[in-house]
PDB file of C-alpha atoms and ligand atoms in Angstrom:
ATOM      1  CA  MET R 714     -28.008 -59.191 -27.095  1.00 56.00           C
ATOM      2  CA  ALA R 715     -26.067 -62.306 -26.851  1.00 56.00           C
ATOM      3  CA  THR R 716     -25.490 -63.976 -30.591  1.00 83.00           C
ATOM      4  CA  TYR R 717     -24.406 -67.010 -28.921  1.00 93.00           C
ATOM      5  CA  ASN R 718     -26.977 -68.624 -26.281  1.00 92.00           C
ATOM      6  CA  THR R 719     -26.421 -70.316 -23.261  1.00 94.00           C
ATOM      7  CA  SER R 720     -28.337 -71.967 -20.316  1.00 95.00           C
ATOM      8  CA  SER R 721     -26.441 -69.198 -17.599  1.00 95.00           C
ATOM      9  CA  ASP R 722     -28.003 -66.575 -19.782  1.00 95.00           C
ATOM     10  CA  ALA R 723     -31.265 -67.853 -19.730  1.00 96.00           C
ATOM     11  CA  ALA R 724     -30.519 -68.639 -15.662  1.00 97.00           C
ATOM     12  CA  ASN R 725     -29.279 -65.146 -15.161  1.00 97.00           C
ATOM     13  CA  THR R 726     -32.054 -63.551 -16.696  1.00 97.00           C
ATOM     14  CA  MET R 727     -34.626 -65.504 -14.233  1.00 98.00           C
ATOM     15  CA  VAL R 728     -32.473 -64.373 -11.443  1.00 98.00           C
ATOM     16  CA  ARG R 729     -32.581 -60.896 -12.569  1.00 98.00           C
ATOM     17  CA  ALA R 730     -36.442 -61.145 -13.120  1.00 98.00           C
ATOM     18  CA  PHE R 731     -36.560 -62.711  -9.408  1.00 98.00           C
ATOM     19  CA  LEU R 732     -34.429 -59.779  -7.951  1.00 98.00           C
ATOM     20  CA  THR R 733     -36.876 -57.836  -9.595  1.00 98.00           C
ATOM     21  CA  LYS R 734     -39.980 -59.062  -8.359  1.00 97.00           C
ATOM     22  CA  VAL R 735     -38.428 -58.594  -4.625  1.00 97.00           C
ATOM     23  CA  GLY R 736     -37.377 -55.239  -5.289  1.00 97.00           C
ATOM     24  CA  GLU R 737     -40.819 -54.287  -6.643  1.00 96.00           C
ATOM     25  CA  SER R 738     -42.369 -56.371  -3.060  1.00 96.00           C
ATOM     26  CA  TYR R 739     -41.042 -53.389  -1.371  1.00 96.00           C
ATOM     27  CA  LEU R 740     -42.858 -50.799  -3.501  1.00 94.00           C
ATOM     28  CA  ASP R 741     -46.507 -50.755  -4.177  1.00 85.00           C
ATOM     29  CA  HIS R 742     -45.698 -50.657  -7.791  1.00 93.00           C
ATOM     30  CA  SER R 743     -43.740 -52.281 -10.933  1.00 94.00           C
ATOM     31  CA  PHE R 744     -40.230 -50.272 -11.607  1.00 96.00           C
ATOM     32  CA  ASN R 745     -39.812 -50.605 -15.156  1.00 96.00           C
ATOM     33  CA  THR R 746     -37.347 -47.789 -16.199  1.00 95.00           C
ATOM     34  CA  ALA R 747     -38.390 -48.016 -19.775  1.00 94.00           C
ATOM     35  CA  LYS R 748     -41.908 -47.148 -19.677  1.00 94.00           C
ATOM     36  CA  GLY R 749     -44.452 -45.682 -17.065  1.00 95.00           C
ATOM     37  CA  LYS R 750     -44.495 -44.871 -13.748  1.00 95.00           C
ATOM     38  CA  GLY R 751     -41.096 -46.762 -13.331  1.00 96.00           C
ATOM     39  CA  LYS R 752     -39.523 -44.415 -16.242  1.00 97.00           C
ATOM     40  CA  LYS R 753     -41.139 -41.473 -14.406  1.00 97.00           C
ATOM     41  CA  ILE R 754     -38.961 -42.341 -11.306  1.00 97.00           C
ATOM     42  CA  TRP R 755     -35.677 -43.129 -13.174  1.00 97.00           C
ATOM     43  CA  GLU R 756     -35.752 -39.642 -15.388  1.00 96.00           C
ATOM     44  CA  LYS R 757     -36.642 -38.188 -12.035  1.00 97.00           C
ATOM     45  CA  ILE R 758     -33.383 -39.604 -10.478  1.00 97.00           C
ATOM     46  CA  LYS R 759     -31.148 -39.134 -13.370  1.00 96.00           C
ATOM     47  CA  ILE R 760     -32.277 -35.325 -14.100  1.00 95.00           C
ATOM     48  CA  GLU R 761     -33.346 -33.740 -11.246  1.00 95.00           C
ATOM     49  CA  LYS R 762     -31.348 -35.524  -8.558  1.00 96.00           C
ATOM     50  CA  PHE R 763     -27.864 -36.351 -10.226  1.00 97.00           C
ATOM     51  CA  ASP R 764     -28.129 -33.303 -12.500  1.00 96.00           C
ATOM     52  CA  ASN R 765     -27.698 -35.589 -16.101  1.00 96.00           C
ATOM     53  CA  LYS R 766     -24.180 -36.411 -14.660  1.00 97.00           C
ATOM     54  CA  CYS R 767     -22.516 -39.995 -14.066  1.00 97.00           C
ATOM     55  CA  ALA R 768     -23.132 -40.387 -10.196  1.00 98.00           C
ATOM     56  CA  PHE R 769     -19.246 -41.672  -9.801  1.00 97.00           C
ATOM     57  CA  CYS R 770     -17.143 -39.920 -12.067  1.00 96.00           C
ATOM     58  CA  GLY R 771     -19.432 -36.843 -12.345  1.00 96.00           C
ATOM     59  CA  LYS R 772     -18.953 -36.469 -15.957  1.00 94.00           C
ATOM     60  CA  ASP R 773     -21.576 -35.010 -18.196  1.00 91.00           C
ATOM     61  CA  SER R 774     -22.920 -37.968 -20.836  1.00 81.00           C
ATOM     62  CA  ALA R 775     -25.601 -37.795 -23.222  1.00 79.00           C
ATOM     63  CA  LYS R 776     -25.855 -41.656 -22.693  1.00 91.00           C
ATOM     64  CA  LEU R 777     -26.226 -42.031 -18.949  1.00 95.00           C
ATOM     65  CA  GLU R 778     -27.196 -46.287 -17.876  1.00 96.00           C
ATOM     66  CA  THR R 779     -28.614 -47.348 -15.203  1.00 96.00           C
ATOM     67  CA  GLU R 780     -26.257 -48.812 -12.619  1.00 97.00           C
ATOM     68  CA  HIS R 781     -27.173 -50.927  -9.538  1.00 98.00           C
ATOM     69  CA  LEU R 782     -24.897 -50.075  -6.695  1.00 98.00           C
ATOM     70  CA  ILE R 783     -25.331 -53.566  -5.226  1.00 97.00           C
ATOM     71  CA  MET R 784     -24.706 -55.366  -7.903  1.00 96.00           C
ATOM     72  CA  PHE R 785     -27.621 -56.857  -9.693  1.00 96.00           C
ATOM     73  CA  ASN R 786     -26.679 -60.762  -9.447  1.00 96.00           C
ATOM     74  CA  ARG R 787     -27.114 -63.837  -7.909  1.00 96.00           C
ATOM     75  CA  GLN R 788     -23.619 -62.983  -6.036  1.00 94.00           C
ATOM     76  CA  GLU R 789     -24.327 -60.202  -4.460  1.00 95.00           C
ATOM     77  CA  CYS R 790     -28.235 -60.125  -4.826  1.00 97.00           C
ATOM     78  CA  GLY R 791     -28.958 -56.258  -4.980  1.00 98.00           C
ATOM     79  CA  LEU R 792     -32.579 -55.287  -5.770  1.00 98.00           C
ATOM     80  CA  HIS R 793     -34.071 -53.767  -8.811  1.00 98.00           C
ATOM     81  CA  HIS R 794     -35.684 -50.823  -6.835  1.00 98.00           C
ATOM     82  CA  PRO R 795     -34.963 -47.204  -7.006  1.00 98.00           C
ATOM     83  CA  GLY R 796     -32.814 -46.500  -4.282  1.00 98.00           C
ATOM     84  CA  ASN R 797     -30.261 -49.156  -6.023  1.00 98.00           C
ATOM     85  CA  VAL R 798     -29.956 -47.601  -9.134  1.00 98.00           C
ATOM     86  CA  VAL R 799     -27.848 -44.445 -10.429  1.00 98.00           C
ATOM     87  CA  PRO R 800     -27.311 -42.816 -13.264  1.00 98.00           C
ATOM     88  CA  VAL R 801     -23.570 -43.713 -14.567  1.00 97.00           C
ATOM     89  CA  CYS R 802     -21.371 -43.486 -17.993  1.00 96.00           C
ATOM     90  CA  LYS R 803     -20.396 -46.330 -20.023  1.00 94.00           C
ATOM     91  CA  PRO R 804     -16.730 -46.773 -18.745  1.00 94.00           C
ATOM     92  CA  CYS R 805     -17.839 -46.211 -15.223  1.00 95.00           C
ATOM     93  CA  ASN R 806     -20.692 -49.175 -15.498  1.00 94.00           C
ATOM     94  CA  LYS R 807     -17.770 -51.546 -15.613  1.00 93.00           C
ATOM     95  CA  ARG R 808     -17.073 -52.784 -12.095  1.00 92.00           C
ATOM     96  CA  GLU R 809     -13.588 -53.934 -11.638  1.00 89.00           C
ATOM     97  CA  ARG R 810     -12.482 -56.887  -9.560  1.00 89.00           C
ATOM     98  CA  ASP R 811     -10.335 -56.888  -6.394  1.00 86.00           C
ATOM     99  CA  LYS R 812      -6.601 -57.931  -7.371  1.00 86.00           C
ATOM    100  CA  LEU R 813      -6.865 -60.240  -4.306  1.00 87.00           C
ATOM    101  CA  SER R 814      -9.902 -61.943  -3.958  1.00 87.00           C
ATOM    102  CA  LYS R 815     -10.903 -61.529  -7.700  1.00 87.00           C
ATOM    103  CA  GLU R 816     -14.279 -60.254  -6.715  1.00 88.00           C
ATOM    104  CA  HIS R 817     -16.282 -57.222  -7.846  1.00 91.00           C
ATOM    105  CA  LEU R 818     -15.282 -54.090  -6.391  1.00 93.00           C
ATOM    106  CA  GLY R 819     -18.553 -52.833  -3.831  1.00 95.00           C
ATOM    107  CA  TRP R 820     -19.641 -49.627  -5.117  1.00 97.00           C
ATOM    108  CA  VAL R 821     -18.131 -47.719  -2.152  1.00 97.00           C
ATOM    109  CA  GLU R 822     -14.345 -48.698  -3.503  1.00 95.00           C
ATOM    110  CA  HIS R 823     -15.553 -48.599  -6.996  1.00 96.00           C
ATOM    111  CA  LEU R 824     -16.605 -44.702  -6.615  1.00 97.00           C
ATOM    112  CA  ASN R 825     -12.914 -44.087  -4.461  1.00 96.00           C
ATOM    113  CA  SER R 826     -11.310 -45.660  -7.584  1.00 94.00           C
ATOM    114  CA  LYS R 827     -13.507 -43.005  -9.890  1.00 95.00           C
ATOM    115  CA  CYS R 828     -12.774 -39.798  -7.719  1.00 96.00           C
ATOM    116  CA  ALA R 829      -9.717 -37.506  -8.141  1.00 94.00           C
ATOM    117  CA  SER R 830      -9.921 -36.441  -4.488  1.00 97.00           C
ATOM    118  CA  ASP R 831     -10.837 -37.532  -0.789  1.00 97.00           C
ATOM    119  CA  GLU R 832     -13.053 -34.715  -0.870  1.00 97.00           C
ATOM    120  CA  VAL R 833     -14.854 -35.472  -4.105  1.00 97.00           C
ATOM    121  CA  PHE R 834     -15.278 -39.036  -3.153  1.00 98.00           C
ATOM    122  CA  LYS R 835     -16.450 -38.051   0.183  1.00 98.00           C
ATOM    123  CA  LYS R 836     -19.177 -35.421  -1.364  1.00 97.00           C
ATOM    124  CA  ARG R 837     -20.589 -37.969  -3.737  1.00 98.00           C
ATOM    125  CA  LYS R 838     -20.728 -40.955  -1.592  1.00 98.00           C
ATOM    126  CA  GLU R 839     -22.666 -38.784   0.999  1.00 98.00           C
ATOM    127  CA  LYS R 840     -24.916 -37.669  -1.977  1.00 98.00           C
ATOM    128  CA  ILE R 841     -25.556 -41.412  -2.761  1.00 98.00           C
ATOM    129  CA  ILE R 842     -26.067 -42.617   0.182  1.00 98.00           C
ATOM    130  CA  LYS R 843     -28.838 -39.578   0.655  1.00 98.00           C
ATOM    131  CA  HIS R 844     -30.311 -40.946  -2.464  1.00 98.00           C
ATOM    132  CA  ILE R 845     -30.602 -44.296  -1.054  1.00 98.00           C
ATOM    133  CA  ASN R 846     -32.212 -43.639   2.020  1.00 98.00           C
ATOM    134  CA  GLU R 847     -34.553 -41.199   0.037  1.00 97.00           C
ATOM    135  CA  GLU R 848     -35.892 -43.646  -2.016  1.00 97.00           C
ATOM    136  CA  ASN R 849     -36.168 -45.975   0.916  1.00 97.00           C
ATOM    137  CA  TYR R 850     -33.974 -48.990  -0.051  1.00 98.00           C
ATOM    138  CA  PRO R 851     -34.484 -51.905   2.147  1.00 97.00           C
ATOM    139  CA  LYS R 852     -32.050 -52.281   4.792  1.00 96.00           C
ATOM    140  CA  LEU R 853     -31.756 -56.091   4.827  1.00 96.00           C
ATOM    141  CA  THR R 854     -30.859 -58.152   7.627  1.00 97.00           C
ATOM    142  CA  LYS R 855     -27.898 -60.935   7.259  1.00 96.00           C
ATOM    143  CA  ASP R 856     -30.493 -63.475   7.201  1.00 97.00           C
ATOM    144  CA  GLU R 857     -32.614 -61.922   4.740  1.00 97.00           C
ATOM    145  CA  LYS R 858     -29.391 -61.550   2.407  1.00 96.00           C
ATOM    146  CA  LYS R 859     -28.433 -65.327   2.988  1.00 97.00           C
ATOM    147  CA  ALA R 860     -31.896 -66.247   2.229  1.00 97.00           C
ATOM    148  CA  LEU R 861     -32.098 -64.178  -0.750  1.00 97.00           C
ATOM    149  CA  LYS R 862     -28.733 -65.353  -2.019  1.00 97.00           C
ATOM    150  CA  ALA R 863     -29.655 -69.112  -1.161  1.00 98.00           C
ATOM    151  CA  ILE R 864     -32.888 -68.758  -3.539  1.00 98.00           C
ATOM    152  CA  ALA R 865     -31.401 -66.886  -6.153  1.00 98.00           C
ATOM    153  CA  GLU R 866     -28.669 -69.726  -6.222  1.00 98.00           C
ATOM    154  CA  ASN R 867     -30.973 -72.373  -6.185  1.00 98.00           C
ATOM    155  CA  LEU R 868     -33.042 -70.523  -9.337  1.00 98.00           C
ATOM    156  CA  PHE R 869     -29.957 -70.458 -11.161  1.00 98.00           C
ATOM    157  CA  GLU R 870     -29.152 -74.290 -10.892  1.00 97.00           C
ATOM    158  CA  ARG R 871     -32.535 -75.029 -11.761  1.00 97.00           C
ATOM    159  CA  ILE R 872     -32.862 -73.196 -14.799  1.00 97.00           C
ATOM    160  CA  SER R 873     -29.316 -74.253 -15.964  1.00 96.00           C
ATOM    161  CA  SER R 874     -30.059 -77.752 -15.235  1.00 96.00           C
ATOM    162  CA  GLU R 875     -32.915 -77.756 -17.887  1.00 96.00           C
ATOM    163  CA  LEU R 876     -30.828 -77.441 -20.605  1.00 96.00           C
ATOM    164  CA  PRO R 877     -29.120 -80.648 -20.453  1.00 95.00           C
ATOM    165  CA  LYS R 878     -32.441 -82.450 -19.646  1.00 96.00           C
ATOM    166  CA  SER R 879     -34.144 -81.019 -22.955  1.00 96.00           C
ATOM    167  CA  ILE R 880     -30.977 -82.151 -25.143  1.00 96.00           C
ATOM    168  CA  ASP R 881     -31.319 -85.832 -23.596  1.00 95.00           C
ATOM    169  CA  LEU R 882     -35.009 -85.999 -24.085  1.00 95.00           C
ATOM    170  CA  TYR R 883     -34.703 -84.826 -27.836  1.00 93.00           C
ATOM    171  CA  LYS R 884     -31.942 -87.692 -28.290  1.00 93.00           C
ATOM    172  CA  ARG R 885     -34.005 -90.061 -26.765  1.00 91.00           C
ATOM    173  CA  ILE R 886     -36.688 -89.541 -28.796  1.00 91.00           C
ATOM    174  CA  ASP R 887     -35.054 -89.230 -31.960  1.00 87.00           C
ATOM    175  CA  THR R 888     -33.444 -92.513 -31.493  1.00 87.00           C
ATOM    176  CA  THR R 889     -36.237 -94.203 -30.146  1.00 86.00           C
ATOM    177  CA  LEU R 890     -39.328 -93.153 -31.728  1.00 82.00           C
ATOM    178  CA  VAL R 891     -38.083 -90.878 -35.056  1.00 78.00           C
ATOM    179  CA  LYS R 892     -38.527 -93.769 -37.929  1.00 77.00           C
ATOM    180  CA  ASP R 893     -37.818 -91.455 -41.085  1.00 76.00           C
ATOM    181  CA  ARG R 894     -34.297 -90.263 -40.664  1.00 76.00           C
ATOM    182  CA  SER R 895     -33.886 -89.003 -44.228  1.00 79.00           C
ATOM    183  CA  ARG R 896     -31.348 -86.167 -44.105  1.00 79.00           C
ATOM    184  CA  ILE R 897     -32.025 -84.750 -47.686  1.00 83.00           C
ATOM    185  CA  TYR R 898     -33.882 -81.846 -48.564  1.00 85.00           C
ATOM    186  CA  GLU R 899     -36.546 -81.856 -51.026  1.00 80.00           C
TER     187      GLU R 899
HETATM  188 ZN1   ZN M 437     -18.726 -42.133 -15.175  1.00 84.02          ZN
END
């Protein structure tokens, strides 16, 4: 939990709420990994499919986190959907950036960087792709992806821009309407 709150935090949260709803629109139920049906689905993925091991480096870890294969943000627009989540250990949950483009690595490149040999990489990649298909993660068209990104960027801008408006409003009210300006607590 952030202790210093910014409008970007709020806007990013709203974008993730949007990507959650879009993901759920492809299911016939909600997908809250912390409770109910969503939790059962998540545990099945983590325990039965991935054997309580990190999907990227293969390590056993008591505390596996949910990782979105296609990143869950306005740049990548990965959906919150069972087919887009895998269990990973804490170090693997940090996506590195490409040295040239500075963009985050895609999950396949990220996975490659965590595997000791080509053979291991191939096996883990196949396992993840099988998981994506078994959970019916929707294969979005180029146009659908563009539309998602445009809406997510617009949502981010709109939520971010609310904060300066509210500060302005407060200042205007304070200077025009508030008469008693005593700063002393009594
Ligand atoms: Zn790992």
